[in-house]
Coordinates of C-alpha atoms in Angstrom, one line a residue:
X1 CA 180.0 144.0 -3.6
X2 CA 178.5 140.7 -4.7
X3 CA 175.4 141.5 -3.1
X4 CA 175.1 145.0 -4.6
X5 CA 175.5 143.2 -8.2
X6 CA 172.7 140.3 -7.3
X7 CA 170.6 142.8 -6.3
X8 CA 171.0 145.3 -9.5
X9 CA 170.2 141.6 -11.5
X10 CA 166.9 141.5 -9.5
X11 CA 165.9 144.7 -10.0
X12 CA 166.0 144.8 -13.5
X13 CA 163.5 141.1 -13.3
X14 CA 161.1 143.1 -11.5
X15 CA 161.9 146.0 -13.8
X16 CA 161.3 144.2 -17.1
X17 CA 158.5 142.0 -15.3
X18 CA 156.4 144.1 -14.8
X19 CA 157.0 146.9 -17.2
X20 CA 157.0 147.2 -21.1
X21 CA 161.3 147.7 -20.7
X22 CA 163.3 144.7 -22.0
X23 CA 165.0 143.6 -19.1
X24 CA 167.7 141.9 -21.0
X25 CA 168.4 145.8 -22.0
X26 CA 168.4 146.9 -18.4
X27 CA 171.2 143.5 -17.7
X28 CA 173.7 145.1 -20.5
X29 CA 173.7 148.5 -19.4
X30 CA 174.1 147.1 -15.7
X31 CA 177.0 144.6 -16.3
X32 CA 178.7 148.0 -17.9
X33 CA 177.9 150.1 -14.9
X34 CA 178.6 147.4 -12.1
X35 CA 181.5 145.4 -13.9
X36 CA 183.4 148.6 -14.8
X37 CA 182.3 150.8 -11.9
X38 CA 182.0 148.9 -9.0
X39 CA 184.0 146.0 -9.6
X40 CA 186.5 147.7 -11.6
X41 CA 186.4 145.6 -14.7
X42 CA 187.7 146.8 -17.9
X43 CA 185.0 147.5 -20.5
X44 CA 186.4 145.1 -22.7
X45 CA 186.4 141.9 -20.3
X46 CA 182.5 142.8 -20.1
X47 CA 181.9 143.1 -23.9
X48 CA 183.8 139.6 -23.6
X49 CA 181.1 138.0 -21.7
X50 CA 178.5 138.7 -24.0
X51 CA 177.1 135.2 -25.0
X52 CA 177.7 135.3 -28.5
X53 CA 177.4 131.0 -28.9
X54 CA 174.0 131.6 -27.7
X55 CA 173.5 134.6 -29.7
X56 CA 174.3 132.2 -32.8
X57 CA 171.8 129.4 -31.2
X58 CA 168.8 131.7 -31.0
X59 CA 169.6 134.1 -34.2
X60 CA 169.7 130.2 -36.2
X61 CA 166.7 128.6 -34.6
X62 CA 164.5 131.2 -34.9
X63 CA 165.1 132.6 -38.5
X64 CA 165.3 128.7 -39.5
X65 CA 162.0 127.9 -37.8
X66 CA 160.3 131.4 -38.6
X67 CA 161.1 130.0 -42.7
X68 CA 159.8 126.5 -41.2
X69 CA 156.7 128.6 -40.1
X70 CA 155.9 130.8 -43.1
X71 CA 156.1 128.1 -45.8
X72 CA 153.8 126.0 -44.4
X73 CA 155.7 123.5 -43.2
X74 CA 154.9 123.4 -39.4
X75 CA 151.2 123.1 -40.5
X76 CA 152.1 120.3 -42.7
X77 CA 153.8 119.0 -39.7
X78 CA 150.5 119.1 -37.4
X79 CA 148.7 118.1 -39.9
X80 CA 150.5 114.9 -39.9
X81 CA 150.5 114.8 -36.1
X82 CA 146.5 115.2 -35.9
X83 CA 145.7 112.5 -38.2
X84 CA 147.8 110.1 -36.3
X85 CA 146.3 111.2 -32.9
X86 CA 142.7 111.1 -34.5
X87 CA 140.0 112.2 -32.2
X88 CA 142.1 111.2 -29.4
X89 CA 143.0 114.7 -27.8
X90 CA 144.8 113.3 -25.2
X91 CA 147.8 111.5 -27.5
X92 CA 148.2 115.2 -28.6
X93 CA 151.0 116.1 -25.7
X94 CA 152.5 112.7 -25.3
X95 CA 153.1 112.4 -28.9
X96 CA 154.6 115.9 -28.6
X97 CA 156.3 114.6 -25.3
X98 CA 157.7 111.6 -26.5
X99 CA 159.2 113.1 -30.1
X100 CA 160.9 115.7 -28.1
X101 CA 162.4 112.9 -25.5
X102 CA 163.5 111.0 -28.1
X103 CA 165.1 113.7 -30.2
X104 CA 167.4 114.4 -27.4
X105 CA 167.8 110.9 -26.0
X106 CA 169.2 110.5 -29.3
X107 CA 171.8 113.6 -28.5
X108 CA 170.1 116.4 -30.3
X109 CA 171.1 119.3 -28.0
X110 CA 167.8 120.3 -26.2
X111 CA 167.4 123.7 -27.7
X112 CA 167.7 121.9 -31.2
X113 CA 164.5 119.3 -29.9
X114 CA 163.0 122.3 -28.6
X115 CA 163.1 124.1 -31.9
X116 CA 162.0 121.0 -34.1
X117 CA 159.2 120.1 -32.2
X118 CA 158.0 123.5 -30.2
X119 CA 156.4 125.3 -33.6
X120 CA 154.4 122.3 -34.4
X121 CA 153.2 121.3 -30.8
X122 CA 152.1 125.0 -30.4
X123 CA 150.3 124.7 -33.8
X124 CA 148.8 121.5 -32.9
X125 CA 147.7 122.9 -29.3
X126 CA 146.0 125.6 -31.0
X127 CA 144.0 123.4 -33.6
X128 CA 143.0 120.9 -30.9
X129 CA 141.9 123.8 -28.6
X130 CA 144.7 122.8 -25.8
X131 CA 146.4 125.9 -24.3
X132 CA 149.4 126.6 -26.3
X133 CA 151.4 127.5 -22.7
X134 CA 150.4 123.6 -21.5
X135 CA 151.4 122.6 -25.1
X136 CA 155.5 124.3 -24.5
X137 CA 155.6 123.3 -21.3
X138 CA 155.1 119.9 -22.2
X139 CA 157.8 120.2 -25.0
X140 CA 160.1 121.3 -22.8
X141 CA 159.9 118.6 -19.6
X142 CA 160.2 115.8 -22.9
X143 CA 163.8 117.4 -23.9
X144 CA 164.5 117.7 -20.4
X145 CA 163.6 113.8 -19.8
X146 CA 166.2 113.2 -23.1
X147 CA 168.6 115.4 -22.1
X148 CA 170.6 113.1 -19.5
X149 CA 171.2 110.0 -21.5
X150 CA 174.7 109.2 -21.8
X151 CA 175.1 110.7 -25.5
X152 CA 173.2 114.3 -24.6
X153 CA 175.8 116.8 -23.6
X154 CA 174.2 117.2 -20.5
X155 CA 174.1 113.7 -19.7
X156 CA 177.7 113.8 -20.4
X157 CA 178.5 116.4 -17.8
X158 CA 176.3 114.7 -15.3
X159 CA 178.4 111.1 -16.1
X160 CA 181.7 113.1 -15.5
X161 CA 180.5 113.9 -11.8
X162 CA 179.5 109.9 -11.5
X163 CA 182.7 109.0 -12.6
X164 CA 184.7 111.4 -10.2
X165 CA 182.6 110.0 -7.7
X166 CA 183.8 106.9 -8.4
X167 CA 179.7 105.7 -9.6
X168 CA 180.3 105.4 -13.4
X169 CA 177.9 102.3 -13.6
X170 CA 174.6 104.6 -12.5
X171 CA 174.4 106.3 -16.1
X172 CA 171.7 104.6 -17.0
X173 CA 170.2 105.0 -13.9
X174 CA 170.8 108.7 -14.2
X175 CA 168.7 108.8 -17.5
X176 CA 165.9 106.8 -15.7
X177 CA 165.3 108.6 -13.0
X178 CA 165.3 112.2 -14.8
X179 CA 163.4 110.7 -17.7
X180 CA 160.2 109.6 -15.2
X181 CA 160.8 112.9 -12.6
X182 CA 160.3 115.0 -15.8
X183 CA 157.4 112.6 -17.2
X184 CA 155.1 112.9 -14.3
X185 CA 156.3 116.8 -13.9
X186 CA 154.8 117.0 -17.5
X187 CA 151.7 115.4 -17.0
X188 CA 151.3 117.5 -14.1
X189 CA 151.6 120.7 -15.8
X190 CA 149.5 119.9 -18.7
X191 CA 147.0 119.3 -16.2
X192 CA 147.8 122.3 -13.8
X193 CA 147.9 124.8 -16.7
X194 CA 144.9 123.2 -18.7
X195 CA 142.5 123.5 -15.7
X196 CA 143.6 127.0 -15.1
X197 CA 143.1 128.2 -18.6
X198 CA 139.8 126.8 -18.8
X199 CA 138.4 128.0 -15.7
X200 CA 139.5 131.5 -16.8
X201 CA 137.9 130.8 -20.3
X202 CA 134.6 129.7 -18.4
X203 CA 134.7 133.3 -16.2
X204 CA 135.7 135.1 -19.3
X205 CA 132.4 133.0 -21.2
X206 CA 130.3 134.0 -17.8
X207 CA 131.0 137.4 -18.1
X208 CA 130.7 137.9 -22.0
X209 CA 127.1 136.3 -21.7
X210 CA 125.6 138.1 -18.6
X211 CA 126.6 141.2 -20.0
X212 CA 124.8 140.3 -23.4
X213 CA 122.0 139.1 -21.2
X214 CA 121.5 142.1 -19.9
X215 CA 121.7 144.6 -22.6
X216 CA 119.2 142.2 -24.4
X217 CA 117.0 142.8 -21.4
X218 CA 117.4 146.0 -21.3
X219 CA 116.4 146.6 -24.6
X220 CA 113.4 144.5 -23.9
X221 CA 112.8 146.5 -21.4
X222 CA 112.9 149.9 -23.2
X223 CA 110.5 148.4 -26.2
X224 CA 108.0 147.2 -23.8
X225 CA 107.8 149.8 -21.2
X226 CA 109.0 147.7 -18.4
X227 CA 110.5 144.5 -17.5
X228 CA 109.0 141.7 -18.9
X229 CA 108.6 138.1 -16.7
X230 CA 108.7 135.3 -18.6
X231 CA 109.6 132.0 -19.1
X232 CA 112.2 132.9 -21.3
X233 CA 113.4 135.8 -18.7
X234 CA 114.1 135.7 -15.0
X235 CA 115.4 138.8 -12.9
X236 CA 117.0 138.3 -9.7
X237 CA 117.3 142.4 -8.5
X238 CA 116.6 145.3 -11.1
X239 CA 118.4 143.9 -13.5
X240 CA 121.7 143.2 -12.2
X241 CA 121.1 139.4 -13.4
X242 CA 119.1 137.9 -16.4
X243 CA 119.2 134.4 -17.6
X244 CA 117.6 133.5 -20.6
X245 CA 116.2 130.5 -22.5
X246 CA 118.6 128.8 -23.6
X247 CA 116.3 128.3 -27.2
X248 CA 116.6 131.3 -27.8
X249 CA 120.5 131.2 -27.9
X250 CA 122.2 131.7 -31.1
X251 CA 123.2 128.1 -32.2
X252 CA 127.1 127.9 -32.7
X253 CA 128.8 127.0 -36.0
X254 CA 129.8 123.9 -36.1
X255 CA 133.4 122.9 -35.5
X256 CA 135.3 120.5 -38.2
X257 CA 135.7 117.3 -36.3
X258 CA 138.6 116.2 -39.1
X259 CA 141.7 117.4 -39.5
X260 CA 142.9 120.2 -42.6
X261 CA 144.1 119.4 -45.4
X262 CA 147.3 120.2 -46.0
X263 CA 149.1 119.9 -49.1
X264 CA 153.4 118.4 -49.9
X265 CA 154.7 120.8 -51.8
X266 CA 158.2 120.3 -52.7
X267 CA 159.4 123.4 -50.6
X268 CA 157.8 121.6 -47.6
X269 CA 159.7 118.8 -48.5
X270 CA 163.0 120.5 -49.2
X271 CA 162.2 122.2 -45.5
X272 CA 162.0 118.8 -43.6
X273 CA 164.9 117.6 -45.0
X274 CA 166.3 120.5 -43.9
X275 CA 165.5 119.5 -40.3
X276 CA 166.5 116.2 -41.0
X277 CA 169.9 117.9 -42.2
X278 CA 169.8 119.8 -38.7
X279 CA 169.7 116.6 -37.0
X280 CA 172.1 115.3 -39.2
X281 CA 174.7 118.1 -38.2
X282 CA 174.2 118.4 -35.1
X283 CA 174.3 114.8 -33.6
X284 CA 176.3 113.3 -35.6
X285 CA 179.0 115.8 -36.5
X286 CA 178.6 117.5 -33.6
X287 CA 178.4 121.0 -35.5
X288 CA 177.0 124.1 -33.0
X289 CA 173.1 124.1 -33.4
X290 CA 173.4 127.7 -34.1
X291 CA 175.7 127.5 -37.1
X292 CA 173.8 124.2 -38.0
X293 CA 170.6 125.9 -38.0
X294 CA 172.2 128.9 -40.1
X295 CA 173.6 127.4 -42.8
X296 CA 170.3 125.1 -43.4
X297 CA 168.5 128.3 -43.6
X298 CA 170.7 130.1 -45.9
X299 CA 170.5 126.9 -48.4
X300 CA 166.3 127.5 -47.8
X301 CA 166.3 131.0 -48.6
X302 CA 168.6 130.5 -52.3
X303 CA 166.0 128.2 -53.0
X304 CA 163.0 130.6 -52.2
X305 CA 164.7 134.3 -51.7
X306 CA 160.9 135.9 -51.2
X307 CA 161.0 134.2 -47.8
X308 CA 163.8 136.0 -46.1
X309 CA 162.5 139.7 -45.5
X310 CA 159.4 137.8 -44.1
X311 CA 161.7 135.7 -41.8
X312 CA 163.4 138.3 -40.9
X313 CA 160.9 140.4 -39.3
X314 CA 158.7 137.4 -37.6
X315 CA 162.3 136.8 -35.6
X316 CA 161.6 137.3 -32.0
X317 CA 164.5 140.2 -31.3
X318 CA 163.3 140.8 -28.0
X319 CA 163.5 138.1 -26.7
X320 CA 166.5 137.4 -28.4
X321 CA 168.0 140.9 -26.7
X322 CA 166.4 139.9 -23.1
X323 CA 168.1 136.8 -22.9
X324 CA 171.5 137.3 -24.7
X325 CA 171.6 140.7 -21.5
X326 CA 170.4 138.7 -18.8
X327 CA 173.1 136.0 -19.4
X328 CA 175.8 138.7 -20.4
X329 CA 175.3 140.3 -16.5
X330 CA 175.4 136.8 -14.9
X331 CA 178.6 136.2 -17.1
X332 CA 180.4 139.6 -15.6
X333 CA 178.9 138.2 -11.7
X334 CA 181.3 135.1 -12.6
X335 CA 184.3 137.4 -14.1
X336 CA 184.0 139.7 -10.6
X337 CA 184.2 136.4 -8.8
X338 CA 180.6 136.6 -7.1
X339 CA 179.7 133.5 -8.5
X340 CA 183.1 131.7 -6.6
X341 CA 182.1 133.3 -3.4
X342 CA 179.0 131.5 -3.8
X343 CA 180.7 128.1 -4.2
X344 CA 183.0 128.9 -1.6
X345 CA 180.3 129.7 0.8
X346 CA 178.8 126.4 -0.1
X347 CA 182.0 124.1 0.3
X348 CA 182.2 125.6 3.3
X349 CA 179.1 124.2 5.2
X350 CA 180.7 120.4 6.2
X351 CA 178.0 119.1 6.4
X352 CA 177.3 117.4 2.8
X353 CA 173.6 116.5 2.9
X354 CA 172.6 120.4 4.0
X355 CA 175.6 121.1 0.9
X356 CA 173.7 118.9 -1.5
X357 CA 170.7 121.2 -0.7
X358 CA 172.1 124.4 -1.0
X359 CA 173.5 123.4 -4.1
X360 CA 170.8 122.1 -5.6
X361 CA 168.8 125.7 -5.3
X362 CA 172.0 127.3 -6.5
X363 CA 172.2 125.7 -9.5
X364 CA 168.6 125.7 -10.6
X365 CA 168.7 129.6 -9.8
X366 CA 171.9 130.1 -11.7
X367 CA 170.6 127.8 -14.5
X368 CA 167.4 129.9 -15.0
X369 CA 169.4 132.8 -15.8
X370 CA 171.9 131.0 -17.5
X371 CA 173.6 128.3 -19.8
X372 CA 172.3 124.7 -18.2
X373 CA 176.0 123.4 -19.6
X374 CA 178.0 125.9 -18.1
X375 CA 175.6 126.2 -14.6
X376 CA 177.0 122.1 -14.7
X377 CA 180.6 122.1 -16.1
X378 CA 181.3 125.2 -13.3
X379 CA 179.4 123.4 -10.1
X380 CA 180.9 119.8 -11.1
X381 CA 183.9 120.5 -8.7
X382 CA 181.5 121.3 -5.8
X383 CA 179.6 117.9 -6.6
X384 CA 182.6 115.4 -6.5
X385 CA 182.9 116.0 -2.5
X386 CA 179.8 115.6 -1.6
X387 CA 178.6 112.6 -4.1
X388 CA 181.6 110.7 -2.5
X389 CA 180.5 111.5 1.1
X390 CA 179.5 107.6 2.5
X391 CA 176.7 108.7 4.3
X392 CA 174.7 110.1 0.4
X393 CA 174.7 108.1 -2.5
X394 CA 176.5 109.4 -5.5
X395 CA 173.6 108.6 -8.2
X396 CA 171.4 110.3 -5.7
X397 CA 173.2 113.6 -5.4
X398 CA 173.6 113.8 -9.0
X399 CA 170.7 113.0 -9.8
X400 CA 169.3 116.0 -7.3
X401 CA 171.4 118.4 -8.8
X402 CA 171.0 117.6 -12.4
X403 CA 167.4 117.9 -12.2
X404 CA 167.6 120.9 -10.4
X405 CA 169.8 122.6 -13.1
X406 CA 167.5 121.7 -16.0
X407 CA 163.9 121.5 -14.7
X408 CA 164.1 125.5 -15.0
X409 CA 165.4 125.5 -18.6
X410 CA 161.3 126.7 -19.3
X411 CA 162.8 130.0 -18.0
X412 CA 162.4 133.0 -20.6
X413 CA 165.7 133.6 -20.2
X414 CA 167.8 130.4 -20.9
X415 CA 167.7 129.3 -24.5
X416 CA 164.7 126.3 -23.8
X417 CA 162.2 129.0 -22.8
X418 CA 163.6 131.7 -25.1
X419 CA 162.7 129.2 -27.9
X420 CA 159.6 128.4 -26.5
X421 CA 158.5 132.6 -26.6
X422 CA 159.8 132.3 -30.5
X423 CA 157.5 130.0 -31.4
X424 CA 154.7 131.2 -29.6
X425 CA 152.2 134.0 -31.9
X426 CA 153.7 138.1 -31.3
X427 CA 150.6 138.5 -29.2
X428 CA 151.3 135.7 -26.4
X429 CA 154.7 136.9 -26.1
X430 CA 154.2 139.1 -23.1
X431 CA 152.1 136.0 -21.5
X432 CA 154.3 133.3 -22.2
X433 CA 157.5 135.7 -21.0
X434 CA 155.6 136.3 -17.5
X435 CA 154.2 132.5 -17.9
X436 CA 157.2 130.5 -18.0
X437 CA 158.9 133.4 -15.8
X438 CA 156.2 132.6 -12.9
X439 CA 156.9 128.8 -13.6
X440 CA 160.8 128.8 -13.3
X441 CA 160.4 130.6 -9.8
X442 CA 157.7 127.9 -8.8
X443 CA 160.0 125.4 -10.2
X444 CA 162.9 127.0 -8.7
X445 CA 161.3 127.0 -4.9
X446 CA 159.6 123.5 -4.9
X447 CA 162.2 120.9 -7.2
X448 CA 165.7 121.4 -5.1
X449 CA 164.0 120.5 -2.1
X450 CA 161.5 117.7 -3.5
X451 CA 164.9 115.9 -5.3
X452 CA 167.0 116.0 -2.9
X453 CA 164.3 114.6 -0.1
X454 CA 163.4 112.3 -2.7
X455 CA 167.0 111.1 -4.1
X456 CA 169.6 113.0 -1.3
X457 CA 167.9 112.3 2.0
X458 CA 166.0 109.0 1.5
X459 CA 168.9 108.0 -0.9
X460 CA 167.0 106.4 -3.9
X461 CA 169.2 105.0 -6.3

């Protein structure tokens, strides 16, 4: 039966992959027709585990930021950044890297960093010619290098398995070692994702100009009678390749070396103390983010109503309704119990180091499709045995597991990546979905097994 229902949750990925259908539609309808019909679950415990905390965390992020984006505040925001990066492109994603890590270091809830700094790093990418998809990815790994300090709610999950395991004193070390893992993992995508862009943009230029080429030599052609060979003209077989002098190129417009203008209006300050506010709330009075971001953008709109219907309707609701189905079906796979025959499965290997392992993928598969908080409050009772095996080191086991269970927050359907799609333009949203989607699974196959060599086996820490 468990099987059956991972299955159905597979099928509707490929489904909504590679199809125009939201597969967070396909997830609700499923956890009705497998929670009531095959595991016999009444239709009322599935409507239950609809995840309506997230619901309030993406529905208040988004309409906040989508008012951050239309009054110009988020350009006011890069503005700010470019000048203080200059002509150095490079400081563009560590500056963006750094404000998000220290935004959750601080305790900001990574979907709030996320949220904050995602619309202006994308804006920034854009004006600095980076790829906006190297750009989110980069926002992500820096709340994910935050995100286990001891005063981030998921550093304070991770500290509870240290202390059960009796290794309390290895916070700090905790936030170290996730805070340089995701570092260099960020560097390495910028670069990964950066070099693959451009080489695509270089074909796409390659392609774009031979085919001018050749219609100008084809006209050529017809006006003349014939080919023409020239110095400015070369053929390599009838036609099917011209390169021409590069003089006679049209000269390109020349791109602004200096950063726009952008002006401080007092909505654009009212707006960024607004996030300030958000901050504010959410660290320090521990309100939800969702209700946090909510009730800053109500006091927004009464100061400028004509912003709301806009707001509204630049709201990402599809990705809003993939990600709030996806997690409702994994919610019914825990209420049916095919979650606990997971962990059971797993507890029942003896053998702690293969455990840690096994664990490790489990979590960052379940933490994909899922809440990163509940993927660790649910697997801390698995963890305490094996961190307190003598043979593994406590810190390094978890260590392993918590970076396993957040390096795949980028995926579209946890909140991270869901915020990452809502600040993205309408037209990337299909790329970045299939984007970030193709990076969880690569994250997904590689980080277990590389963190738990790395921090399990050879027992770093």
């Amino acid at each position: 039966m468990s099987l059956i229902a991972f299955a159905v949750l597979i099928v509707a990925f490929a489904v909504g992959s590679f199809t125009r259908i939201n597969a967070g539609l396909i997830a609700t309808v499923a956890a009705f027709g497998v929670g009531t019909l095959l595991a016999g679950l009444p239709i009322a415990d599935v409507i239950a585990q609809f995840p309506s905390g997230l619901f309030f965390i993406l529905v208040g992020a988004t309409l906040l930021f989508a008012i951050v984006r239309i009054n110009g505040t988020i350009d006011l925001l890069a503005y700010w950044a470019e000048r203080l990066a200059g002509d150095r492109r490079v400081l563009v994603p560590i500056l963006m890297f750094l404000l998000t890590a220290l935004l959750a270091s601080a305790g900001a809830f990574t979907p709030a960093a996320i949220a904050i700094v995602a619309p202006v790093a994308l804006a920034l990418g854009t004006r600095f010619g980076i790829s906006t998809l190297a750009m989110g990815l980069v926002v992500v790994q820096g709340a994910n290098a935050g995100a286990f300090s001891p005063v981030n709610p998921f550093g304070v999950l991770a500290n509870v398995m240290l202390d059960d395991a009796g290794a309390s004193a290895d916070s700090l070390k905790l936030y170290l070692y996730c805070f340089v893992f995701n570092a260099v993992l960020a560097a390495l995508a910028y670069i990964l994702v950066q070099a693959i862009m451009r080489r695509r943009e270089l074909r796409k230029n390659d392609h774009e100009t031979l085919r001018t080429d050749v219609d100008a030599a084809a006209a050529d052609s017809a006006g003349s009678g014939g080919p023409s060979v020239g110095a400015d003209t070369e053929f390599e077989s009838a036609g099917t390749r011209v390169r021409r002098d590069t003089a006679l190129a049209v000269p390109e417009e020349p791109v602004a070396t200096g950063p726009i203008k952008v002006a401080v209006t007092p909505m654009r300050v009212l707006t960024l103390l607004g996030i300030v506010a958000l901050l504010v709330l959410t660290t320090v009075a521990g309100l939800d983010v969702g209700v946090a971001s909510l009730i800053v953008a109500l006091a927004l709109i009464c100061i400028d109503p004509g912003v709301q219907k806009p707001a509204v309707e630049n709201m990402p609701w599809s990705a809003i309704v993939l990600v709030t189905g996806i997690v409702t079906y994994v919610g019914m796979l825990e209420e049916m119990g095919a979650l606990e025959e997971l962990q059971s499965g797993i507890a029942s290997l003896g053998n702690s180091s293969a455990a840690a392992l096994i664990t490790s993928y489990v979590v960052a598969i379940v933490s994909a499709f899922a809440s990163t908080t509940g993927t660790l409050g649910v697997i801390s009772p698995i963890v305490t045995p094996i961190a307190i095996d003598p043979l593994l080191t406590p810190i390094g086991v978890v260590t392993a597991i918590a970076i396993s269970s957040s390096v795949v927050d980028v995926s579209p359907m946890s909140t991270s990546g869901a915020l990452l799609m809502a600040s993205a333009q309408p037209k990337d949203e299909r790329l970045f979905f299939r984007a970030l989607l193709l990076w969880a699974i690569a994250m997904i196959a590689i980080v277990p097994v590389l963190v738990w060599f790395v921090f399990v086996h050879l027992g770093l820490g």
